[in-house]
Coordinates of C-alpha atoms and ligand atoms in Angstrom, one line a residue:
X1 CA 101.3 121.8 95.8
X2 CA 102.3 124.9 97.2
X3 CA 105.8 124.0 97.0
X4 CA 108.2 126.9 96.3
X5 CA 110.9 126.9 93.5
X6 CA 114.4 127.4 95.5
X7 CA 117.0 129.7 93.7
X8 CA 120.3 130.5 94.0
X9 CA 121.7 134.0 93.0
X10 CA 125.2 134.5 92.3
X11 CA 126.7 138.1 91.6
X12 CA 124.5 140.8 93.3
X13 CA 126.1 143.4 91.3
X14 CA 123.8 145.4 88.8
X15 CA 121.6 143.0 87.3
X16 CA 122.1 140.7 90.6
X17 CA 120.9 143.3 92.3
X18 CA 117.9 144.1 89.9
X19 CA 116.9 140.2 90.1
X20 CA 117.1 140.7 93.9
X21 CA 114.4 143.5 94.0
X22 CA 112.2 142.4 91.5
X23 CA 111.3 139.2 92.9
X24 CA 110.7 140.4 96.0
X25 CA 108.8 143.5 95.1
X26 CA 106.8 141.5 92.5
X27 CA 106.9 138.2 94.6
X28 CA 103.1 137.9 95.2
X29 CA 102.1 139.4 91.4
X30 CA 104.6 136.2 90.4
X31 CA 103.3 133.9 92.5
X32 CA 99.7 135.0 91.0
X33 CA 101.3 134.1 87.5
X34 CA 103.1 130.7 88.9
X35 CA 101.0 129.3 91.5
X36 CA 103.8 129.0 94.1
X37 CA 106.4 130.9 95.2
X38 CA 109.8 131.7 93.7
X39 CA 112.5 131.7 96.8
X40 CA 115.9 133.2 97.1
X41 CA 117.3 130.6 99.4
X42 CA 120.8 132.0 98.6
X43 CA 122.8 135.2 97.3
X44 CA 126.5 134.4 96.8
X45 CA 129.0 137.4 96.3
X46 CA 132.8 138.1 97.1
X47 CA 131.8 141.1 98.6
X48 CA 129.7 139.6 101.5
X49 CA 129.0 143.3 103.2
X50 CA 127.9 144.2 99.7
X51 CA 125.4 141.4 99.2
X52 CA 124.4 141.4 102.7
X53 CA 123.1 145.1 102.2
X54 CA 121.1 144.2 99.6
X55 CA 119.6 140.8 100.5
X56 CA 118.9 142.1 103.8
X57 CA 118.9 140.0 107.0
X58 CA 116.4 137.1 105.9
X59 CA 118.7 135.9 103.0
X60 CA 121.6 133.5 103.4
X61 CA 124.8 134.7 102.1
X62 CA 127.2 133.1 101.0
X63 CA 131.0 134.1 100.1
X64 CA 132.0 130.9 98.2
X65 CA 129.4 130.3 95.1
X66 CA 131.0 126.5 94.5
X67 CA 129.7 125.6 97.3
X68 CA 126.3 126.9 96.6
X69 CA 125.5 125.5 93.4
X70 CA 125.6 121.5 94.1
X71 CA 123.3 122.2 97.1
X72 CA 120.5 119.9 97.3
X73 CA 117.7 122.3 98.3
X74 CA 118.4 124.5 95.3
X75 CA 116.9 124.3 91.6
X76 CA 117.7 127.0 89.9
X77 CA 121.4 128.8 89.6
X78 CA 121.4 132.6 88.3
X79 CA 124.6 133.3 87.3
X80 CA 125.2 137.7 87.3
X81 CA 128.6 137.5 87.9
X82 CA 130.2 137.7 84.3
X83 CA 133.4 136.8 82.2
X84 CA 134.4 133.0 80.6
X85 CA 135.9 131.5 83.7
X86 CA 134.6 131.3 87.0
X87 CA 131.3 131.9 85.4
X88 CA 131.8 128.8 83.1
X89 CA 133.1 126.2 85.9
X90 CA 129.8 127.3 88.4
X91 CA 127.5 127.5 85.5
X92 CA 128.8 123.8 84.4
X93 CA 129.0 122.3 87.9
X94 CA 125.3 124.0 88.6
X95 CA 124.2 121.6 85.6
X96 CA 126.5 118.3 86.6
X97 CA 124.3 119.0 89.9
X98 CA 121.1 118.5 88.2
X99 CA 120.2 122.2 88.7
X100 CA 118.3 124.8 86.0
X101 CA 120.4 128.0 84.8
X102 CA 120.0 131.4 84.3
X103 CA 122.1 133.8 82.8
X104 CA 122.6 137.0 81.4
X105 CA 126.2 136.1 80.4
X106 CA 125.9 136.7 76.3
X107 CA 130.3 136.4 76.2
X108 CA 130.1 132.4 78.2
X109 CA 127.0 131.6 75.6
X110 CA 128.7 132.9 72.9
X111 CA 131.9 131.7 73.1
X112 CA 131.3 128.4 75.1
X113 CA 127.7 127.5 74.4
X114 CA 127.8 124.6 72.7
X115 CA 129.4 122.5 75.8
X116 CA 127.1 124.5 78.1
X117 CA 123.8 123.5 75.7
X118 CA 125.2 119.8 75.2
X119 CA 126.2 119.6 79.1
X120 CA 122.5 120.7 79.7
X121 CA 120.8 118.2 77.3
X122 CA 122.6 115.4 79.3
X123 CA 121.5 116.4 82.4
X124 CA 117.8 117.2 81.4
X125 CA 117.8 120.9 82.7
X126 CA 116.8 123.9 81.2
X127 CA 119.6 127.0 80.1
X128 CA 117.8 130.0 79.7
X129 CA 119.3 133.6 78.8
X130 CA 116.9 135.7 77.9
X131 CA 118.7 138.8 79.5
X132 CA 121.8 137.9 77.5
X133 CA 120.7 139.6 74.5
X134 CA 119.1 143.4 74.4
X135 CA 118.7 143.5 78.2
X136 CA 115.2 143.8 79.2
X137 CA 113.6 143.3 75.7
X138 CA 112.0 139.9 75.3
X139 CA 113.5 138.7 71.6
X140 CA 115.0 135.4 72.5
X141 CA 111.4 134.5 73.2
X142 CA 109.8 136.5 70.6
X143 CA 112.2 134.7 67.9
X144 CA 112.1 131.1 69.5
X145 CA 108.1 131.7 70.2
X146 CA 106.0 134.4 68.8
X147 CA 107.8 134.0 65.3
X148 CA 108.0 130.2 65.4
X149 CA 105.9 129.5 62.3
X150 CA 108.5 131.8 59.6
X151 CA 111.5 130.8 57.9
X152 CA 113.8 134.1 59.6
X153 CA 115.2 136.1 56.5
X154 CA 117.8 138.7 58.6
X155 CA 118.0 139.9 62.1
X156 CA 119.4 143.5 62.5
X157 CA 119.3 145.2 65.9
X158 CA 121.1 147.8 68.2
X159 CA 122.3 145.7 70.5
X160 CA 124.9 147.3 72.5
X161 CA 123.1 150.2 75.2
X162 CA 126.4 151.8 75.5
X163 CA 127.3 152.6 72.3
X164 CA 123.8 153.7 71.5
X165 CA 124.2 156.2 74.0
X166 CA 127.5 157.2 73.3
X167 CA 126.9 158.3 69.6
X168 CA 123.4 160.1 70.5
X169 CA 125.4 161.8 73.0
X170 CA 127.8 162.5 70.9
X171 CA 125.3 164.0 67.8
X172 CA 122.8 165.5 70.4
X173 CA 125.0 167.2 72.5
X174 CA 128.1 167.5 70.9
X175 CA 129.6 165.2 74.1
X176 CA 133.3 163.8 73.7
X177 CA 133.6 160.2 73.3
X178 CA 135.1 159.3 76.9
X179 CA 133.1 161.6 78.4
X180 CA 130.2 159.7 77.4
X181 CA 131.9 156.4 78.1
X182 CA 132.3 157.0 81.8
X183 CA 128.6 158.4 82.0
X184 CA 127.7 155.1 80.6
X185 CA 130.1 153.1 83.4
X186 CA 128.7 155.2 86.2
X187 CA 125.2 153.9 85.1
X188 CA 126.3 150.1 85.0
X189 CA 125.3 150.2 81.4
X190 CA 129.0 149.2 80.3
X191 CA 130.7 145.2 80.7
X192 CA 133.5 144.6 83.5
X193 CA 136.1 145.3 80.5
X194 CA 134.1 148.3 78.0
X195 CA 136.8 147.7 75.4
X196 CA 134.1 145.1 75.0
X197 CA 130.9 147.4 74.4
X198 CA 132.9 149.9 72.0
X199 CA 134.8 148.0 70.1
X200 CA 131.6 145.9 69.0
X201 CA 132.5 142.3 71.0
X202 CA 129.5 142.5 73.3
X203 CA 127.4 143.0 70.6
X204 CA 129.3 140.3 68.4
X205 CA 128.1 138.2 71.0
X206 CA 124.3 138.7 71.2
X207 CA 124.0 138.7 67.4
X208 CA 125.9 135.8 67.1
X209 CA 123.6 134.2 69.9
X210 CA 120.7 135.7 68.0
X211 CA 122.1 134.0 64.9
X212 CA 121.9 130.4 66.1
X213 CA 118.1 130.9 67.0
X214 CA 117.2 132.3 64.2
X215 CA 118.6 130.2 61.6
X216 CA 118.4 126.7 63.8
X217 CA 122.7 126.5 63.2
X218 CA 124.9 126.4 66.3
X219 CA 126.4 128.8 68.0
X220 CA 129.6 130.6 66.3
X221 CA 131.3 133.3 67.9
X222 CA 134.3 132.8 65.6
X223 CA 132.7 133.3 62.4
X224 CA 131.6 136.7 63.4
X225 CA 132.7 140.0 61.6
X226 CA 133.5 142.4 64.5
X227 CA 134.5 146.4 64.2
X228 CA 133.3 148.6 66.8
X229 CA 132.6 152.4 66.8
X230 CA 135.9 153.9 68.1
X231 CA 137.4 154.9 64.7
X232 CA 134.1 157.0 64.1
X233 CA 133.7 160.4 63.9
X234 CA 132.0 163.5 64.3
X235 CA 132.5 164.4 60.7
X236 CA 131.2 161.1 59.3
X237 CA 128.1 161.5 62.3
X238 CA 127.2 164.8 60.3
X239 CA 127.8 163.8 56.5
X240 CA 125.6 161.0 58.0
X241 CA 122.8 163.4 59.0
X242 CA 123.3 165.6 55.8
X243 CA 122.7 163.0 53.4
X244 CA 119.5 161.5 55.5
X245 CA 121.3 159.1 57.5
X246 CA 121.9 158.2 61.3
X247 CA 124.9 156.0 62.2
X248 CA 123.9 153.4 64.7
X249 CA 126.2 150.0 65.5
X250 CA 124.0 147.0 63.7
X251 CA 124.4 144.1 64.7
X252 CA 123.1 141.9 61.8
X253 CA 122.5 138.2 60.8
X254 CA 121.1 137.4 57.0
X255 CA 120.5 134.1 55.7
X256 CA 121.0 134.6 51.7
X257 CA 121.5 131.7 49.6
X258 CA 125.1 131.4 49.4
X259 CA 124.9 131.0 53.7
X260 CA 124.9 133.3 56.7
X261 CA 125.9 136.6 57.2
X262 CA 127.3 137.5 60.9
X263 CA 128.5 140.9 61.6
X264 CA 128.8 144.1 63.7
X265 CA 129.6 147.3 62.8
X266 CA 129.0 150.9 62.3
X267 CA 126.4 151.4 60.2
X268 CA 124.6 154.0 58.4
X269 CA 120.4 153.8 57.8
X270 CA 118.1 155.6 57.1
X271 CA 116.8 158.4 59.3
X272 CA 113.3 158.0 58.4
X273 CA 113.4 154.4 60.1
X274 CA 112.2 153.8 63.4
X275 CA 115.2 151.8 64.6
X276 CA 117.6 155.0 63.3
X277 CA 115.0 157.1 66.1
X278 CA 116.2 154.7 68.5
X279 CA 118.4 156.7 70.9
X280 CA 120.6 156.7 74.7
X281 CA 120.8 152.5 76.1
X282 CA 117.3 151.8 74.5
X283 CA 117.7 148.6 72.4
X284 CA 115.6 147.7 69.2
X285 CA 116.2 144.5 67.2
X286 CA 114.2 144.0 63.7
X287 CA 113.3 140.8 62.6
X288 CA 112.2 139.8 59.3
X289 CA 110.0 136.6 59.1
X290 CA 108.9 135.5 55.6
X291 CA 105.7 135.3 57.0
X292 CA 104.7 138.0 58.9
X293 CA 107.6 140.7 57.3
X294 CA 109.4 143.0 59.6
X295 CA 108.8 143.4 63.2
X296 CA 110.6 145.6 65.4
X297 CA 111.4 145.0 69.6
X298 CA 111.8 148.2 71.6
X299 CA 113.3 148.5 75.0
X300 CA 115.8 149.3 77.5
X301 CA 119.0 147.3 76.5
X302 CA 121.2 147.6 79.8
X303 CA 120.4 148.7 83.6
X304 CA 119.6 147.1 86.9
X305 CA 116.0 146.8 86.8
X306 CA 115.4 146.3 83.0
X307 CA 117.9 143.1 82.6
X308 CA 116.4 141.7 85.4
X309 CA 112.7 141.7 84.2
X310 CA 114.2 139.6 81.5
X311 CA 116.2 137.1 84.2
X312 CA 113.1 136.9 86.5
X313 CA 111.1 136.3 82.7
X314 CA 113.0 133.0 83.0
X315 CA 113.3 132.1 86.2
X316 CA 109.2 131.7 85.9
X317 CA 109.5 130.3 82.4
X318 CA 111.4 127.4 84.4
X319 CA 108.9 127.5 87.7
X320 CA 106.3 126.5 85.1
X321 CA 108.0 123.7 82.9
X322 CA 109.8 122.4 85.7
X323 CA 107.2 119.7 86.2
X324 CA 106.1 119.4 82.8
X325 CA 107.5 116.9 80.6
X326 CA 110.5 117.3 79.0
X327 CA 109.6 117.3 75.4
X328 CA 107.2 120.1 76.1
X329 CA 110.0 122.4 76.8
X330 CA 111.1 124.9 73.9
X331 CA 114.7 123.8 72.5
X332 CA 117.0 126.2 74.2
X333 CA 117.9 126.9 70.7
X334 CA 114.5 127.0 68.8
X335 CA 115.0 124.5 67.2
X336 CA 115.0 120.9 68.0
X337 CA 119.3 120.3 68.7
X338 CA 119.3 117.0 66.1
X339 CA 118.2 119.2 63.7
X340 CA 120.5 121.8 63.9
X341 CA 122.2 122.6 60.6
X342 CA 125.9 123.7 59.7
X343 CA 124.8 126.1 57.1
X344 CA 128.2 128.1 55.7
X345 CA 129.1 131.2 57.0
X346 CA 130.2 134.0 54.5
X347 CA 132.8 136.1 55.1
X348 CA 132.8 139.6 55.4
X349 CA 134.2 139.9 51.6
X350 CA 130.9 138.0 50.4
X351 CA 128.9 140.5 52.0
X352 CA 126.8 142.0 49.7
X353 CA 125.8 146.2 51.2
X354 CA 126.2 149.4 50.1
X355 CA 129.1 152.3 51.1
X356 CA 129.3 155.7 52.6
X357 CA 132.8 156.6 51.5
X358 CA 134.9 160.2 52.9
X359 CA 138.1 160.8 51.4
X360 CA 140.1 163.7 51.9
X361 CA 141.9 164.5 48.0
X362 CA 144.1 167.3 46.6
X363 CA 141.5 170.3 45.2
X364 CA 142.3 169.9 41.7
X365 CA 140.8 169.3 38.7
X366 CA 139.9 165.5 37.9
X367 CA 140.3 163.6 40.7
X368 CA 136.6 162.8 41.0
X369 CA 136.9 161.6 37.3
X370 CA 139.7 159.3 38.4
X371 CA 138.0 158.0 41.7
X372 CA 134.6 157.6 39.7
X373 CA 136.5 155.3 36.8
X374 CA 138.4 153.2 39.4
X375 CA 134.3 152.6 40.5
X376 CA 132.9 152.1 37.5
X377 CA 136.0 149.5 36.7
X378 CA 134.7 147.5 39.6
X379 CA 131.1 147.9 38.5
X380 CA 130.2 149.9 41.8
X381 CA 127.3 152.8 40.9
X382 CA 127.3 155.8 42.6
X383 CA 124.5 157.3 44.6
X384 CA 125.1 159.8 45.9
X385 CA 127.8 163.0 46.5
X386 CA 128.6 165.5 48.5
X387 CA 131.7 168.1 48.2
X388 CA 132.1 171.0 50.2
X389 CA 134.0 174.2 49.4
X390 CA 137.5 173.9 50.3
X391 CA 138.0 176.5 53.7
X392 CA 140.4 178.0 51.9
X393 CA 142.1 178.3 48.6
X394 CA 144.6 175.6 48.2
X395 CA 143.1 173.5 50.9
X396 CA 142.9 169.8 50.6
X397 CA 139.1 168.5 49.6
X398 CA 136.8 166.5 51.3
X399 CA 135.0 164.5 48.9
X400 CA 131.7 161.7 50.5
X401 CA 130.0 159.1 48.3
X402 CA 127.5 157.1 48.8
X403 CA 127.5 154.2 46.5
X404 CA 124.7 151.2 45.5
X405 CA 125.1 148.1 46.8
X406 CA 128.0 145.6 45.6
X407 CA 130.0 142.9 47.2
X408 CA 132.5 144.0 50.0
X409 CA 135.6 142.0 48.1
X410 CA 134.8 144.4 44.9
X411 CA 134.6 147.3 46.8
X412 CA 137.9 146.5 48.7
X413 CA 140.3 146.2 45.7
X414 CA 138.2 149.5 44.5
X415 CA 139.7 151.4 47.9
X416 CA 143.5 150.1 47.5
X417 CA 143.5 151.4 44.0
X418 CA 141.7 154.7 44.8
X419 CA 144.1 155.3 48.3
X420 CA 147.1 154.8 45.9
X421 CA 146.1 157.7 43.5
X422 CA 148.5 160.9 44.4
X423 CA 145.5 163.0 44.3
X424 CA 144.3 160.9 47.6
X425 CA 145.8 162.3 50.8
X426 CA 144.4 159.8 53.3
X427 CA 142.8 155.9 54.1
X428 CA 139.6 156.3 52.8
X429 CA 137.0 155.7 55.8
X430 CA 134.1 153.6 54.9
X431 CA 131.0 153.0 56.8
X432 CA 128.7 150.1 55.4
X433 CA 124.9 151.4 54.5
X434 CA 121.4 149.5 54.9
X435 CA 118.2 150.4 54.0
X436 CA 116.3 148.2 56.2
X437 CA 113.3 148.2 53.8
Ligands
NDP501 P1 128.6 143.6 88.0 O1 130.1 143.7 87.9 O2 127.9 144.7 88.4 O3 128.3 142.4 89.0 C1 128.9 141.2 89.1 C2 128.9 140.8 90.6 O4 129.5 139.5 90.7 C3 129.8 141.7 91.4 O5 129.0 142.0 92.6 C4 131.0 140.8 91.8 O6 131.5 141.1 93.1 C5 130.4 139.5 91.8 N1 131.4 138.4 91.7 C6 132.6 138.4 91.1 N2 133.2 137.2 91.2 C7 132.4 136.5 92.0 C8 132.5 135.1 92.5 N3 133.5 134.4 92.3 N4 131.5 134.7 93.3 C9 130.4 135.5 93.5 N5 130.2 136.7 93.1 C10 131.2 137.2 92.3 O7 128.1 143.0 86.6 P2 126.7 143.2 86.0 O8 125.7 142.9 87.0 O9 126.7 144.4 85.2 O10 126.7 142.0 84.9 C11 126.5 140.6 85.3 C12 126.3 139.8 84.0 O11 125.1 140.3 83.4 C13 127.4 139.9 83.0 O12 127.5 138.7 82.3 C14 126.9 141.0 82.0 O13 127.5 140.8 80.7 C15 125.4 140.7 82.0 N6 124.6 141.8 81.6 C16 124.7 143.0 82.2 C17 123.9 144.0 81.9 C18 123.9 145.4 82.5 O14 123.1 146.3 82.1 N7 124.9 145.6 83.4 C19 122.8 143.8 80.9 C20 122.7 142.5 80.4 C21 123.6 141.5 80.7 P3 132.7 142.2 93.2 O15 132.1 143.5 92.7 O16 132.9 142.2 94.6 O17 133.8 141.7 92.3
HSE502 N1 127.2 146.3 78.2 C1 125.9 145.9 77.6 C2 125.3 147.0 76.8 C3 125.0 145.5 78.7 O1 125.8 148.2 77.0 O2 124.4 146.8 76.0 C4 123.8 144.8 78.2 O3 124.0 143.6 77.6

């Protein structure tokens, strides 16, 4: 009755590390919630030293996690150790072996999910990544659960802790880009490789993860629109603030009725909106049910302790269904796997989402004229404009619009006819805009 649930943990870096210490600082609160105990039988880690310190002198270690995962008195694998490879083959062997999995790993999910789910269903075990997607916040729950009973309309979150605190860094304190970078490193905020954070792959991968349960479609890494925050700014961060705006990297997902929308990117939104207020590694993710509207999930998106809360979340989700029939488990999914649909995915021309637009243009007269007919040629309105005084007399012009929404594919040939006027000195730079109403 009493029997404990036996787990393995491999990886006891950052979040291994977290998992560690929270279930055994919250072992006998868990066991309230359970009704037996949850047992580290094993850590596995390269660095044995490493795990060693933190597991202490009670816990097994182990140097070689193959060996750990097709052991019979394990039931549940944690995989914290990262990447597509070695993570894939222990994650897949854990399930050939019968065993549960938990994982943080939002890149194997995202890219190799479909094999991992299917390998699963075969084998009757449970997959479960809540950490995988805004650390510590519980939204894969919230969207497979607590919103069950809506059709999902769009998904939108800050999804990435490190580039949220890199560009409040940068606005609030004026910090250089790397600067920040390393700051976020240092706090284990950032992936193994943080070309992945910045330039918008991480997040790619928990909105596309995101994606799948919201809309009941599978899982489609490849589909995804991905730019990251790198080519931004401080001069577009402050046009941003001067016209009401904050410039946060969305992920967002949108079913509309010609398909699925499924992209990352800089974006600008309103500063009055309480996700445009979130700031440093907190996450927030807004979901929009067509029954109950908008709802909005705050938290920390990254860190030791905070991931881990959402990895021990499932490790009890399993303690508890682990006996219980199969069909009363939640699809890993949402939705039941034979009723997945392969609804199309638009491309980022089909988008339909208004512009912030900079572009730097000789300071004479008529070039707005000529930049505002190639516009209205394409039917795109504007909204809004800005000009400053050139610094000096001769000086090139800055010029910033903000335009209604239209469909990316217009706006596109709109730019490649305005960046070949004479009067245009640069690329335009273009940051996408949503209201979020
Ligand atoms: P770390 O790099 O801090 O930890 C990974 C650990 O795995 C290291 O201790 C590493 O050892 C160990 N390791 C590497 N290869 C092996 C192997 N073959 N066998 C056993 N152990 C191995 O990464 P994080 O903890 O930051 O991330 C882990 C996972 O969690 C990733 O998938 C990440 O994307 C995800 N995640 C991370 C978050 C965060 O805030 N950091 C938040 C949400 C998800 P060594 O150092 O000796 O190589
Ligand atoms: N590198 C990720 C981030 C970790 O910064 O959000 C959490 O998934």
């Amino acid at each position: 009755m009493n029997t404990p649930l036996r787990v393995a943990l491999l990886g006891l870096g950052t979040v291994g590390s977290g998992t560690f210490t929270v279930l055994r600082n919250n072992a006998a609160e868990i066991e309230r919630r359970v009704g037996f105990p949850i047992e580290i039988k094993v850590v596995a880690d390269l660095d044995t030293a490493k795990a060693r310190q933190v597991a202490g002198p009670e816990v097994e270690v182990s140097a070689n996690a193959f060996d750990v995962v097709t052991r019979d008195d394990i039931d549940v694998v944690i995989e914290l150790i990262g990447g597509y490879t070695i993570a894939k083959q222990l994650v897949l062997a854990a399930i050939e072996a019968g065993k549960h999995v938990v994982t943080a790993n939002k890149a194997l999910l995202a890219v190799h999910g479909e094999e991992i789910f299917a390998a699963a269903a075969r084998k009757n075990v449970m997959v479960a990544f809540e950490a995988a997607v805004a650390g510590g916040i519980p939204v894969i729950k919230s969207i497979k659960e607590g919103l069950a009973a809506n059709q999902i309309e769009y998904v939108a979150g800050i999804i990435n802790g490190t580039c949220n605190f890199i560009l409040s860094e940068m606005r609030d304190k004026g910090l250089p880009f790397a600067d920040v970078l390393a700051q976020a490193q240092a706090l284990g905020y950032a992936e193994a490789d943080p070309t992945f954070d910045i330039e918008g792959i991480d997040a790619a991968h928990k909105i596309t993860l995101l994606s799948a349960l919201a809309f009941g479609m599978p899982v489609q890494f490849d589909k995804a629109y991905v730019e990251g925050i790198t080519k931004l700014t401080k001069d577009d961060i402050t046009f941003a603030e001067e016209l009401g705006y904050r410039v946060k990297l969305l992920g967002i997902t949108r079913r509309t009725s010609e398909g699925v929308e499924l992209r990352v990117h800089p974006t600008m939104i309103p500063a009055k909106r309480l996700i445009a207020n979130v700031e440093g590694v907190m996450n927030a993710v807004l979901v929009k049910g067509n029954a109950v509207g908008p709802t909005l999930y705050y938290g920390a998106g990254a860190g030791s302790l905070p991931t881990a809360s959402a990895v021990v979340a499932d490790i009890i989700e399993i303690a508890r269904m682990n006996a219980a029939p199969i069909e009363c488990r939640t699809p890993v999914l949402a939705f039941r796997s034979e009723a997945a649909q392969a609804i199309p995915m638009l491309s980022i021309d089909q988008v339909v989402t208004a512009y912030y637009l900079r572009m730097q243009v000789a300071d004479r007269p008529g070039v707005l004229a000529e930049v505002s007919t190639i516009l209205a040629k394409h039917s795109i309105s504007i909204a809004a404009m800005i000009q400053h005084q050139p610094s000096q007399e001769g000086a090139s012009a800055q010029i910033v619009l903000l335009t209604q929404r239209c469909v990316e594919g217009e706006i596109n040939q709109a730019l490649a006819k305005i960046e070949a006027l004479d009067s245009v000195l640069d690329k335009v730079v273009r940051i996408r805009v949503e209201d979020l109403s």
